[in-house]
Coordinates of C-alpha atoms in Angstrom, one line a residue:
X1 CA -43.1 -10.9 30.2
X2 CA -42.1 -14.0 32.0
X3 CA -43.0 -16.1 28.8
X4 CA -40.2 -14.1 27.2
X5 CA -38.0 -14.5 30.2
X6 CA -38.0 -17.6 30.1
X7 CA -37.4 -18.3 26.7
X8 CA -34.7 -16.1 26.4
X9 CA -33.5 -18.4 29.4
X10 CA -33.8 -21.3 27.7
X11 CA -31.8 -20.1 24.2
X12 CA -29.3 -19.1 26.4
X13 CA -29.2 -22.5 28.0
X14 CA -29.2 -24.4 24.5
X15 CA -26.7 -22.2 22.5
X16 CA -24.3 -22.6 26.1
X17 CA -24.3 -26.3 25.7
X18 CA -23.8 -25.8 22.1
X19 CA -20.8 -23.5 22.8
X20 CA -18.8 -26.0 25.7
X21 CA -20.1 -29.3 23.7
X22 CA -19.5 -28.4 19.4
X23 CA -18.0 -24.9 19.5
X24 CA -15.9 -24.4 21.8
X25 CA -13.6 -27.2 21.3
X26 CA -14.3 -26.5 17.6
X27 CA -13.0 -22.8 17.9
X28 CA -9.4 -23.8 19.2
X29 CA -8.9 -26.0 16.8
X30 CA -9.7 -23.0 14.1
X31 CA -7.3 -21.1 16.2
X32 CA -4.3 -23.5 16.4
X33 CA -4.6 -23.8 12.4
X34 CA -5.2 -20.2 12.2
X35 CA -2.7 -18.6 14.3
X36 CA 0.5 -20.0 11.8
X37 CA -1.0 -18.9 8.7
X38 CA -2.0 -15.2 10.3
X39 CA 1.3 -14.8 10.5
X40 CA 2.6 -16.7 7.2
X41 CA 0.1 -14.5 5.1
X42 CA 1.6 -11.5 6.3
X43 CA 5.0 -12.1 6.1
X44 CA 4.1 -13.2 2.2
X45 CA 1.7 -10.0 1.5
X46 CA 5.1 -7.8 3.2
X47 CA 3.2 -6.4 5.8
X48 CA 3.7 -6.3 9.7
X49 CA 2.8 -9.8 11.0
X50 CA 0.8 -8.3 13.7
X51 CA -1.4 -7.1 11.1
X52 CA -2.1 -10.9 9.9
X53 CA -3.0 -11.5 13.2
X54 CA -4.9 -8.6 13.9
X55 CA -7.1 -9.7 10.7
X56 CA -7.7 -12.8 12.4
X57 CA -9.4 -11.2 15.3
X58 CA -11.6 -9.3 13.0
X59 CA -12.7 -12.1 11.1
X60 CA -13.4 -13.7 14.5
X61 CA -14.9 -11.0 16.5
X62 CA -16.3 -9.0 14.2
X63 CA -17.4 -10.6 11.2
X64 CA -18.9 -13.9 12.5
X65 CA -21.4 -11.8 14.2
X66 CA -22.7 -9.6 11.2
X67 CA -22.3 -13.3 9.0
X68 CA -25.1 -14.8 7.7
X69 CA -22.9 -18.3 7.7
X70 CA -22.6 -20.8 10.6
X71 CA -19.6 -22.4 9.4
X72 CA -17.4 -20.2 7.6
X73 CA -14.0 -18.8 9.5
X74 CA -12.7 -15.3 8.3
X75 CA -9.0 -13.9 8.1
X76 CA -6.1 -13.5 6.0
X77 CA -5.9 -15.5 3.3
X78 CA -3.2 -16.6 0.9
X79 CA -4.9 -15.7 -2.6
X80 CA -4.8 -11.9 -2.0
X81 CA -1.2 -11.7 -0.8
X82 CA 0.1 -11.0 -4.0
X83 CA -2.0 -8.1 -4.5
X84 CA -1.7 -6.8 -1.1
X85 CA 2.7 -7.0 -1.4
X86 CA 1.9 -5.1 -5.1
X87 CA -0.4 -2.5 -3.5
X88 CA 2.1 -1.8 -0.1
X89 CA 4.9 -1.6 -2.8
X90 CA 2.9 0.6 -4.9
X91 CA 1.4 2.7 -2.7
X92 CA 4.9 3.3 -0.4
X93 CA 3.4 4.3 3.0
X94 CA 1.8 1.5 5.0
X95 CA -1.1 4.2 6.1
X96 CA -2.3 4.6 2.3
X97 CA -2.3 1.6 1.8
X98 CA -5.0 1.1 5.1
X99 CA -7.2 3.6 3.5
X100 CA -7.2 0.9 0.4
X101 CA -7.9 -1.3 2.7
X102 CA -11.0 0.6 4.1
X103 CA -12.5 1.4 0.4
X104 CA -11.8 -2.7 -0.2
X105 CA -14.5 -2.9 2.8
X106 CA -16.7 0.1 1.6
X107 CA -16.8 -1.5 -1.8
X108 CA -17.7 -4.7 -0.8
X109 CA -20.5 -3.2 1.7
X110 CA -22.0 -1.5 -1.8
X111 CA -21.9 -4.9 -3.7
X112 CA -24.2 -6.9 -0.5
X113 CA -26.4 -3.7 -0.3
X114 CA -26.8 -3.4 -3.8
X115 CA -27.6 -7.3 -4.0
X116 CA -24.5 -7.7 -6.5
X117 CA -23.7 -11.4 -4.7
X118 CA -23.9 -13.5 -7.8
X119 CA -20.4 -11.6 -9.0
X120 CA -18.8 -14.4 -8.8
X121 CA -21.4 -16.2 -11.4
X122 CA -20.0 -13.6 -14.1
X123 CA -16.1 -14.9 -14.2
X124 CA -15.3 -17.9 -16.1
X125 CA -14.3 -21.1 -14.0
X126 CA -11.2 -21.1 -15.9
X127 CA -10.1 -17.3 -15.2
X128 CA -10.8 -17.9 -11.4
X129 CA -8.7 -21.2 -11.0
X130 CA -6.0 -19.5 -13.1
X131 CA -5.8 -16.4 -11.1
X132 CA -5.1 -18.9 -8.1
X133 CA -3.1 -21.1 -9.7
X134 CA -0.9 -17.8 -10.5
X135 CA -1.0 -16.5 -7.2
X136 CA 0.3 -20.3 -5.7
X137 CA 3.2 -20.1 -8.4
X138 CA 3.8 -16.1 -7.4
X139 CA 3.4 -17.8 -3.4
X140 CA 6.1 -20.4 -3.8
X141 CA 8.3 -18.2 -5.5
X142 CA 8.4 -15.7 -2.6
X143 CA 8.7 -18.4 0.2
X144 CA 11.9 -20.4 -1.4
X145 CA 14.2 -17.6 -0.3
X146 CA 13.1 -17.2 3.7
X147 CA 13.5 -21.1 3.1
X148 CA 17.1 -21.5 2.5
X149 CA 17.4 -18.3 5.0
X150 CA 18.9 -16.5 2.2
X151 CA 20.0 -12.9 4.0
X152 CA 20.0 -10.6 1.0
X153 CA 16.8 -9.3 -0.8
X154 CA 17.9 -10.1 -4.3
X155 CA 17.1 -13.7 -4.2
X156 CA 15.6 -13.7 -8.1
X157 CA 17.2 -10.9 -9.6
X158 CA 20.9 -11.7 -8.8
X159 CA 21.2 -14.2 -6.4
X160 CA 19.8 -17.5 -7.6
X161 CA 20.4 -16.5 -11.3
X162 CA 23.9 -15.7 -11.0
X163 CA 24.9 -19.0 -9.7
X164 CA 24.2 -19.9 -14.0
X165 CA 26.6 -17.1 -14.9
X166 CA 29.7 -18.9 -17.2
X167 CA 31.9 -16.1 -15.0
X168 CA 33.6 -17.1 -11.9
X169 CA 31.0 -20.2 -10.8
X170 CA 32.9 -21.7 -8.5
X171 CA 32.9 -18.0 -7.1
X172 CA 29.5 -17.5 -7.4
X173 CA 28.9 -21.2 -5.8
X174 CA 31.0 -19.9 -2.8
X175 CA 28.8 -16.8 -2.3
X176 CA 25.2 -18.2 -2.6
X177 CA 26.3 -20.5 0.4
X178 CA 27.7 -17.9 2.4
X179 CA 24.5 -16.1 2.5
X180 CA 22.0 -19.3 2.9
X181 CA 21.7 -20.7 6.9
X182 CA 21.8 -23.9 7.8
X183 CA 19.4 -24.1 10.1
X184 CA 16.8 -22.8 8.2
X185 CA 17.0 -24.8 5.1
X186 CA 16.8 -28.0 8.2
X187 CA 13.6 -26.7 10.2
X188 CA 12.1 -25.5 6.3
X189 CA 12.8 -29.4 5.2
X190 CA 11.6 -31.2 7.7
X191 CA 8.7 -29.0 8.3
X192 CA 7.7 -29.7 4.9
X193 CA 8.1 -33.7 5.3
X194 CA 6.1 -33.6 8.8
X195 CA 2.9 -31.4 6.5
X196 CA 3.5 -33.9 2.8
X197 CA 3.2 -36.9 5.4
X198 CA 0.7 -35.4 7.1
X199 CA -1.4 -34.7 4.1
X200 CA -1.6 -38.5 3.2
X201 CA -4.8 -40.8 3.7
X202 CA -2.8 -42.9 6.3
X203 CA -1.9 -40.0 8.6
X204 CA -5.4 -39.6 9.7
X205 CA -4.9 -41.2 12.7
X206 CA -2.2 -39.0 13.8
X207 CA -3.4 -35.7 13.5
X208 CA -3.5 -34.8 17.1
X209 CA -3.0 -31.6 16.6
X210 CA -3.1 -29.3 13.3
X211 CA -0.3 -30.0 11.2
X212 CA 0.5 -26.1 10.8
X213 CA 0.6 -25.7 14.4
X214 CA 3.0 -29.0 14.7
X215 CA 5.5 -27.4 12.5
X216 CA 5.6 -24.0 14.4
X217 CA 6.3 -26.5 17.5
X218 CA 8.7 -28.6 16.1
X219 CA 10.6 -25.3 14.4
X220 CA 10.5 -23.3 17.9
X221 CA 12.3 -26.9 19.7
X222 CA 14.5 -27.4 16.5
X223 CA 16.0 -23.8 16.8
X224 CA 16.1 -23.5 20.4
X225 CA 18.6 -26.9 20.3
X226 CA 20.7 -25.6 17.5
X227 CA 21.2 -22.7 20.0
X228 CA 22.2 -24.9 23.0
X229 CA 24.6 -27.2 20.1
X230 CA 26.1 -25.0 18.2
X231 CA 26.1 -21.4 16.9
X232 CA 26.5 -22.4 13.2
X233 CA 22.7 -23.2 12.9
X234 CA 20.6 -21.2 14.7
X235 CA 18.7 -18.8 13.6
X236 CA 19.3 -14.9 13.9
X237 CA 16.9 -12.6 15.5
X238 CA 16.1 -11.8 11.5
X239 CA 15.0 -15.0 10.8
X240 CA 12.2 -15.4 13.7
X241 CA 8.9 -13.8 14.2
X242 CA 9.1 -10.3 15.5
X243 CA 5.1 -9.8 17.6
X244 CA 5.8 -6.0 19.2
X245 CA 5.2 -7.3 23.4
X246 CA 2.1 -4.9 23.1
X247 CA 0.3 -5.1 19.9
X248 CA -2.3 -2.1 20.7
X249 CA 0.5 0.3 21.3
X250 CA 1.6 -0.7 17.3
X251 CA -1.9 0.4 16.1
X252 CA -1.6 3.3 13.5
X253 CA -4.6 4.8 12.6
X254 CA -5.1 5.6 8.3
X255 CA -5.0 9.4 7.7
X256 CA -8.3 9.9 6.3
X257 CA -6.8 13.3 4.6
X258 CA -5.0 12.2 1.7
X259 CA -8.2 9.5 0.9
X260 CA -8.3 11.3 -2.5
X261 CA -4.3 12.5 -2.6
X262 CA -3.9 9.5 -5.3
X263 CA -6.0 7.5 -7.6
X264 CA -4.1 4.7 -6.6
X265 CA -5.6 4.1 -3.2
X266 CA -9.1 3.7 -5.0
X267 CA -7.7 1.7 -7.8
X268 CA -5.7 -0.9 -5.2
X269 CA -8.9 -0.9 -3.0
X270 CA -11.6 -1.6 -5.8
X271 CA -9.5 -4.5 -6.9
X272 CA -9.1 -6.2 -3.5
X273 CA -12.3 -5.6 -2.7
X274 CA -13.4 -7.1 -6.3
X275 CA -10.9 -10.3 -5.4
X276 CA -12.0 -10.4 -2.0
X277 CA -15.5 -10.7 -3.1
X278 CA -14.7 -13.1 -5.4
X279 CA -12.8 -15.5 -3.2
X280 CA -15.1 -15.0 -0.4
X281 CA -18.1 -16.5 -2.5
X282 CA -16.6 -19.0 -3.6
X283 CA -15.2 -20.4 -0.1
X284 CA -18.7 -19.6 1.2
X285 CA -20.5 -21.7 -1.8
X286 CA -17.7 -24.6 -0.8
X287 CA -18.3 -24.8 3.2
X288 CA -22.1 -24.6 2.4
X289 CA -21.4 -27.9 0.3
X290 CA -19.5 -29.3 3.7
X291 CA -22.9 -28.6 6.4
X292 CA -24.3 -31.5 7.0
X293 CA -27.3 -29.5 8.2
X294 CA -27.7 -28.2 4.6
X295 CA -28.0 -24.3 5.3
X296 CA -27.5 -21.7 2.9
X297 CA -25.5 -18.5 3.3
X298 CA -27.0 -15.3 2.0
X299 CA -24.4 -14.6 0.0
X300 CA -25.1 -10.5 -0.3
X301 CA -25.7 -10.7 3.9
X302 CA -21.8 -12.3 3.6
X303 CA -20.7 -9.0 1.1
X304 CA -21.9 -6.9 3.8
X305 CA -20.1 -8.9 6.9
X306 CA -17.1 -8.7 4.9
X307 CA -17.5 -5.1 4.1
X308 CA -17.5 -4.0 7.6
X309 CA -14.9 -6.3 8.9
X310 CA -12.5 -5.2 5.6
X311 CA -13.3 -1.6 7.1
X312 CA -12.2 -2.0 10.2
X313 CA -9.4 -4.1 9.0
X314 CA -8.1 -0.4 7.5
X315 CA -8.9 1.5 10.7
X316 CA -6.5 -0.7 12.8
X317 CA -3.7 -1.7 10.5
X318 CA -4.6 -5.0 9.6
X319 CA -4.2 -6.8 5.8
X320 CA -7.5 -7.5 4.3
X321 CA -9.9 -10.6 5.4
X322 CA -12.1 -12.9 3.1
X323 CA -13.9 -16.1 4.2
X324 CA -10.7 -19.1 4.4
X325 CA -11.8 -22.4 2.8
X326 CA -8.6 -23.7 4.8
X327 CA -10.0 -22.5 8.0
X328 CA -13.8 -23.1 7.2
X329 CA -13.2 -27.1 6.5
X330 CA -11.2 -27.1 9.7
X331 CA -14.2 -26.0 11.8
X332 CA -16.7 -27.5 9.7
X333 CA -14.2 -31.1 10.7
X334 CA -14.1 -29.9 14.2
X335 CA -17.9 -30.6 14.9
X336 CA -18.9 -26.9 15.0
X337 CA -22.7 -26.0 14.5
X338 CA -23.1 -22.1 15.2
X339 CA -21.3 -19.1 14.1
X340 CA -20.1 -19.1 18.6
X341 CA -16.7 -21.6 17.1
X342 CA -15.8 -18.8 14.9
X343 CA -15.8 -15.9 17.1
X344 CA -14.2 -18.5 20.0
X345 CA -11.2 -18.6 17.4
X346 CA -10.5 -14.6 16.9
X347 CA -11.2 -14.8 21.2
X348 CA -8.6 -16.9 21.3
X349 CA -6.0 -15.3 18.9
X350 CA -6.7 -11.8 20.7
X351 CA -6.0 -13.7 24.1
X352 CA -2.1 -15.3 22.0
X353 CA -1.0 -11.9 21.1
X354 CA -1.8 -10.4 24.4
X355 CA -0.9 -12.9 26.8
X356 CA 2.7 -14.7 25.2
X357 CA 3.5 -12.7 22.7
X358 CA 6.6 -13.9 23.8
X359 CA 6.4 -17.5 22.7
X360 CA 4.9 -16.2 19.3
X361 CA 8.3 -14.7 18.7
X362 CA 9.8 -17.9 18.5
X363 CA 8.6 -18.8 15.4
X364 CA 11.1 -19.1 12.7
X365 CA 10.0 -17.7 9.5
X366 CA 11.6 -21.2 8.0
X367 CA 8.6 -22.9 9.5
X368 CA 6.0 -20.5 8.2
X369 CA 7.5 -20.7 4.6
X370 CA 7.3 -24.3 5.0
X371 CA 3.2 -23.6 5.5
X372 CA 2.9 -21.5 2.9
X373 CA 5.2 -23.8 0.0
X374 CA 2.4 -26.3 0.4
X375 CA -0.5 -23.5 0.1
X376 CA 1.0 -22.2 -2.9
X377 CA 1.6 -25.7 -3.9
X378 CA -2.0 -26.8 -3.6
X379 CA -3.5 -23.8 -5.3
X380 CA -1.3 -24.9 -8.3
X381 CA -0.8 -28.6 -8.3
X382 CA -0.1 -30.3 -11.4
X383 CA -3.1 -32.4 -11.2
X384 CA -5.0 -28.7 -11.9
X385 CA -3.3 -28.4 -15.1
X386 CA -3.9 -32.2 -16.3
X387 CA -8.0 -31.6 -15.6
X388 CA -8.1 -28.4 -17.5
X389 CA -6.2 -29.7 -20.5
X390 CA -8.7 -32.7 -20.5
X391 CA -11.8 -30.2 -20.4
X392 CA -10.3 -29.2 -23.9
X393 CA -9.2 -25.8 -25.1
X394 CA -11.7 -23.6 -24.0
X395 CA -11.4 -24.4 -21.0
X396 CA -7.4 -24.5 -21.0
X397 CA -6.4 -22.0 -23.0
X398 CA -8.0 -19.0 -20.9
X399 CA -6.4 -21.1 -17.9
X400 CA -2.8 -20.5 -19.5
X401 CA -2.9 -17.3 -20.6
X402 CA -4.3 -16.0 -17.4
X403 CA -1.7 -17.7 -15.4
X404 CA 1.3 -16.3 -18.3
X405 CA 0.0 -12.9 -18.3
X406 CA -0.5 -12.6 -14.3
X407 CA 2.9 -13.8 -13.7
X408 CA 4.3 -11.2 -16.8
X409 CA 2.5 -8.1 -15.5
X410 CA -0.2 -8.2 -12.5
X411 CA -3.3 -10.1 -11.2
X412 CA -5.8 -7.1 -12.8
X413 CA -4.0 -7.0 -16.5
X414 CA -4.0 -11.3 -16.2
X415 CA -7.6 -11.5 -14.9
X416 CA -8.9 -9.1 -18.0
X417 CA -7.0 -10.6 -20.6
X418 CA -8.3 -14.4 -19.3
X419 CA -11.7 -12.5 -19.3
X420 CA -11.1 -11.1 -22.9
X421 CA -10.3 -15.0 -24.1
X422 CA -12.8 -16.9 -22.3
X423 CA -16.0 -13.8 -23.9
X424 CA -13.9 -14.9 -27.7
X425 CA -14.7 -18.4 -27.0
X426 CA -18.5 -17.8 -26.1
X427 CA -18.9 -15.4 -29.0
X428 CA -17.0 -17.7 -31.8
X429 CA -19.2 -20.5 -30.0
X430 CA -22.4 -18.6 -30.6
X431 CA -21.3 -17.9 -34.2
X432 CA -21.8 -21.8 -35.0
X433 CA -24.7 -23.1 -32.5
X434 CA -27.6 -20.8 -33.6
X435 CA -28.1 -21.9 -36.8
X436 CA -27.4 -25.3 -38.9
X437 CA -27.1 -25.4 -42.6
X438 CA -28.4 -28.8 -44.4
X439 CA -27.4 -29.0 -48.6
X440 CA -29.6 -31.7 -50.7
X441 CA -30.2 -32.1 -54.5
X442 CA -33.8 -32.8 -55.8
X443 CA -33.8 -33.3 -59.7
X444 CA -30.5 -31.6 -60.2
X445 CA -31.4 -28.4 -58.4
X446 CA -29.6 -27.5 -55.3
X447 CA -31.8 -27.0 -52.4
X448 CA -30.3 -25.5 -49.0
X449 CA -32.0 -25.7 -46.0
X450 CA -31.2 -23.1 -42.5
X451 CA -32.8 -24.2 -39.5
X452 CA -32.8 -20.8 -37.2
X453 CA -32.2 -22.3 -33.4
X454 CA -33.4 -21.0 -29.7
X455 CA -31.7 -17.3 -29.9
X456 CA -30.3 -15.9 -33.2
X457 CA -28.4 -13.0 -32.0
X458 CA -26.1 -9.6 -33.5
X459 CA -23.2 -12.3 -32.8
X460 CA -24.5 -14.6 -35.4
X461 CA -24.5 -11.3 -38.0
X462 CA -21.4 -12.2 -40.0
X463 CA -21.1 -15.9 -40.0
X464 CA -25.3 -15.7 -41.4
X465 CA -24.4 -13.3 -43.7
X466 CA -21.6 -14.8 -45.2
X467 CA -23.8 -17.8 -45.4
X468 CA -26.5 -16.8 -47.8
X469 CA -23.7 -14.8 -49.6
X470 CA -22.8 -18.1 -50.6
X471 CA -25.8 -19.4 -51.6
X472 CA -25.3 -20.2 -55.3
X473 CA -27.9 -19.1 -58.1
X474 CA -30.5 -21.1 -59.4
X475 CA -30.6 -22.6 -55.7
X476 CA -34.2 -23.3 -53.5
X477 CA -33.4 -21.9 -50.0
X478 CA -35.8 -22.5 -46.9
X479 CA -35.0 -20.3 -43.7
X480 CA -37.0 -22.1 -40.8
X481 CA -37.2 -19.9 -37.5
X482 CA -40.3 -21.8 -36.1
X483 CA -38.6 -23.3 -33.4
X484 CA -36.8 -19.5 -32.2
X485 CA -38.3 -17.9 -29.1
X486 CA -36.3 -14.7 -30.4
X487 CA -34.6 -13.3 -33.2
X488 CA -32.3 -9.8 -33.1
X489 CA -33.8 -7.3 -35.5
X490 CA -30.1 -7.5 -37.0
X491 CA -30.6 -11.0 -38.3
X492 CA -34.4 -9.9 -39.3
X493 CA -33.2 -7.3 -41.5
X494 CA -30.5 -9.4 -43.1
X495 CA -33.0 -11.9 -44.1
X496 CA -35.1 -8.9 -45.3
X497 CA -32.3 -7.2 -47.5
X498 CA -31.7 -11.1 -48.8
X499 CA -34.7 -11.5 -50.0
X500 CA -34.7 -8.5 -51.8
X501 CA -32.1 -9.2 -53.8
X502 CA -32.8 -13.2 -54.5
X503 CA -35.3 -12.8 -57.2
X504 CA -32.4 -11.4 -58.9
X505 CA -30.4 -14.4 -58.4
X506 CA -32.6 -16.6 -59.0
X507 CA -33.0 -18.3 -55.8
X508 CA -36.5 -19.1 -54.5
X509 CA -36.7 -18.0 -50.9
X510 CA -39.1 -19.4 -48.6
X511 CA -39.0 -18.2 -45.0
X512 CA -41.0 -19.6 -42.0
X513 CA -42.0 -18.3 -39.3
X514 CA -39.8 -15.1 -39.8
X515 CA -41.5 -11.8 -40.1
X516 CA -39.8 -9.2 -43.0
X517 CA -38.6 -5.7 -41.7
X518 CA -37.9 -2.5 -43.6
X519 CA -34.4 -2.0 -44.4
X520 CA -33.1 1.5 -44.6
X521 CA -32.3 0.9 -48.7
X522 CA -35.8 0.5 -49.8
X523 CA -37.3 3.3 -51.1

């Protein structure tokens, strides 16, 4: 007993100079780039901003713990804003759309106990990076209006595309500026100068602090001086960060009694969970690449983590979590070694919105827009769309059309139909690789030559077929399947019903390696 004391001592001991040395100072960095885009990702997914932040604490407290990662930092993240916006619109009532949330996390907690963690395996490269390259177009898109401070919620529809009307332009002019402010397209433009700069290789030197958290500081001092100057360019209540003083007393709970009142709840939650999933993996699979201590996340153990925490995320009113690459790279840059930095980050986030709510409610939503511009921007940079042209069109193609059709309907119908494209590509691809077709001439007769490859499948049916359709009479034809580990009884029988009929044509068939088969026709 006093061996195990005294180990126990001793772990305690190691993982507490861990915590003050690596994770401690690790986890408030986390938090300071955490804490703006908690609250950036829930004003673009058109939910309460509390519940940004209240995801945050979950990731934190709750699903660092159940992790199987050391590294990996879990909250709100920008790719599943647009689905979350579509399913609050969709759904209408805030409390459905927590019980989505809830069978997100049930349906993830069935993928990790199921062992389903290579999902993210099964999509196409190209589908996933155009689903987020969609979802950065779809984020920019929704931040340029809170930008300009544009007051009226018809910034697309009528607004910006009326100032293009032949009618009354000057007009037209005259009433877009009457309903932009000032202010906000100022704190918005030079937040977005201070986070370009920031992002270049010479501004190492001068990241004190996260540049996220430097624009929130430098929008909270620009606003508070237009104030002091002159009414004409600050901000209106509108425009800043509304935190309620006491976040608990803002807690709904779901009302578990209309879980099955529409099939939407389960359709919305199965495809954020799916998303969530897939997102999660990959971020996990790219801060695994970042430990310098080479561990490996169990990737089903992370399904499960992110099952619970998506679950509770639903209980308390809180948009739904996935591992961050964002936040992950942070902590990983940080010098944090244990799973303690992540759960010191939702610590301190629960200790914000309790403690100064008050300064958090300073924050113009010019600043967070600013944030999320360059996270939509960098999920769709151009530089994405000049590698996947180069990679050639099988590659590209799917990329386009998933984007197109995401942007034209929604994220499910876009995903599928990049799916659909990318499963034509491998199937036409099969069509030609399986087999090769060699044509000689030996004393005026035509001999052809079909050299069966590794796996001769159905999907090679028609294109074989066609081939010895095409086989001319009076021809010597050699089918060669001694180097194929496998061949479909499809292609078997087609050989089979071919060589039934060549003595008729006059071809002489010689066939190695492959075995014949009965065909229904023969008698």
């Amino acid at each position: 007993m006093g061996i195990f004391f005294w180990n126990m001592n001793r772990a305690l001991k190691y993982y507490r100079i861990i915590w003050f040395k690596h994770d401690l100072p690790a986890g408030l960095s986390v938090f300071l780039v955490a804490l703006p885009l908690c609250l950036g990702i829930a004003l673009a997914s058109g939910a309460p901003l509390y519940s940004g932040i209240l995801s945050g604490i979950i990731g934190g407290l709750v699903v660092s713990l159940a992790s199987g990662s050391q590294l990996a930092v879990s909250g709100p993240a920008a790719g599943l804003s647009t689905m979350v916006a579509a399913a609050i619109i969709t759904l209408g009532d805030f409390q459905l759309f927590m019980l989505a949330v809830m069978v997100a996390g049930f349906f993830q907690l069935a993928l990790g106990l199921l062992k389903l963690g290579t999902i993210a395996n099964y999509f196409p490269s190209s589908v996933i990076k155009g689903m987020l390259a969609a979802i950065g177009i779809i984020l920019i898109s929704k931040q340029i209006p809170l930008a300009l401070g544009y007051d009226k919620p018809d910034f697309w529809t009528s607004g910006f595309i009326q100032l293009f009307s032949a009618d009354n332009f000057l007009g037209n002019i005259r009433s877009f500026n009457y309903h932009i402010t000032r202010g906000a397209i100022l704190i918005a433009t030079i937040s977005l100068v201070v986070l370009i700069v920031l992002q270049q290789p010479f501004a190492k030197k001068w990241k004190v602090i996260p540049a996220p958290l430097l624009v929130v500081v430098i929008g909270i001092v620009t606003n508070i001086i237009f104030t002091k100057i002159t009414s004409d360019y600050s901000l209106r209540p509108t425009q800043l960060v509304a935190i309620p003083s006491n976040i608990f007393d803002s807690i709904a709970f779901p009302d578990f009694s209309k879980l099955f009142s529409t099939a939407e709840i389960w359709k919305n939650g199965i495809l954020i969970g799916l998303l969530a999933s897939l997102e999660t993996l990959l971020c996990i699979e790219a801060i695994d690449k970042l430990d310098k201590r080479n561990r490996i996340t169990p990737v089903n153990r992370e399904l499960v983590a992110q099952g619970i925490g998506n679950m509770a995320c639903g209980l308390v009113g809180a948009i739904p979590m996935t591992a961050v690459v964002v936040r992950g790279a942070a902590n990983v840059q940080a010098g944090a070694r244990t799973k303690l930095s992540a759960f010191t980050h939702g610590l301190f986030l629960l200790l914000a919105v309790v403690l100064i709510p008050f300064v958090l409610n300073k924050i113009p939503y010019a600043s967070l827009a600013a944030v999320l511009l360059i996270t939509g921007y960098n999920l769709t940079k151009p530089s994405l769309y000049i590698n996947m042209w180069s990679l050639g069109r099988k590659q590209f193609i799917p990329f386009m059309i998933t984007i197109v059709v995401i942007l034209l309907t929604d994220l499910l119908i876009g995903v599928s139909i990049g799916l659909l494209i990318s499963i034509y590509y491998i199937i036409h691809s099969n069509f030609k690789v399986e087999y090769k077709i060699s044509l000689t001439r030996h004393h005026g007769i035509e001999t052809q030559y079909i050299k069966l490859n590794n796996n001769v499948t159905f999907l090679n049916k028609v294109k074989l077929r066609k081939a010895l359709d095409e086989v001319p009479e009076y021809c010597v034809l050699t089918i060669d399947g001694s180097e194929s580990r496998q061949i479909d009884y499809d292609i078997l029988e087609i050989i089979s019903e071919f060589k039934r009929k060549a003595h008729d044509r006059h071809i002489d068939l010689h066939l190695i390696n492959i075995s014949s088969v009965k065909v229904m026709s023969e008698k």
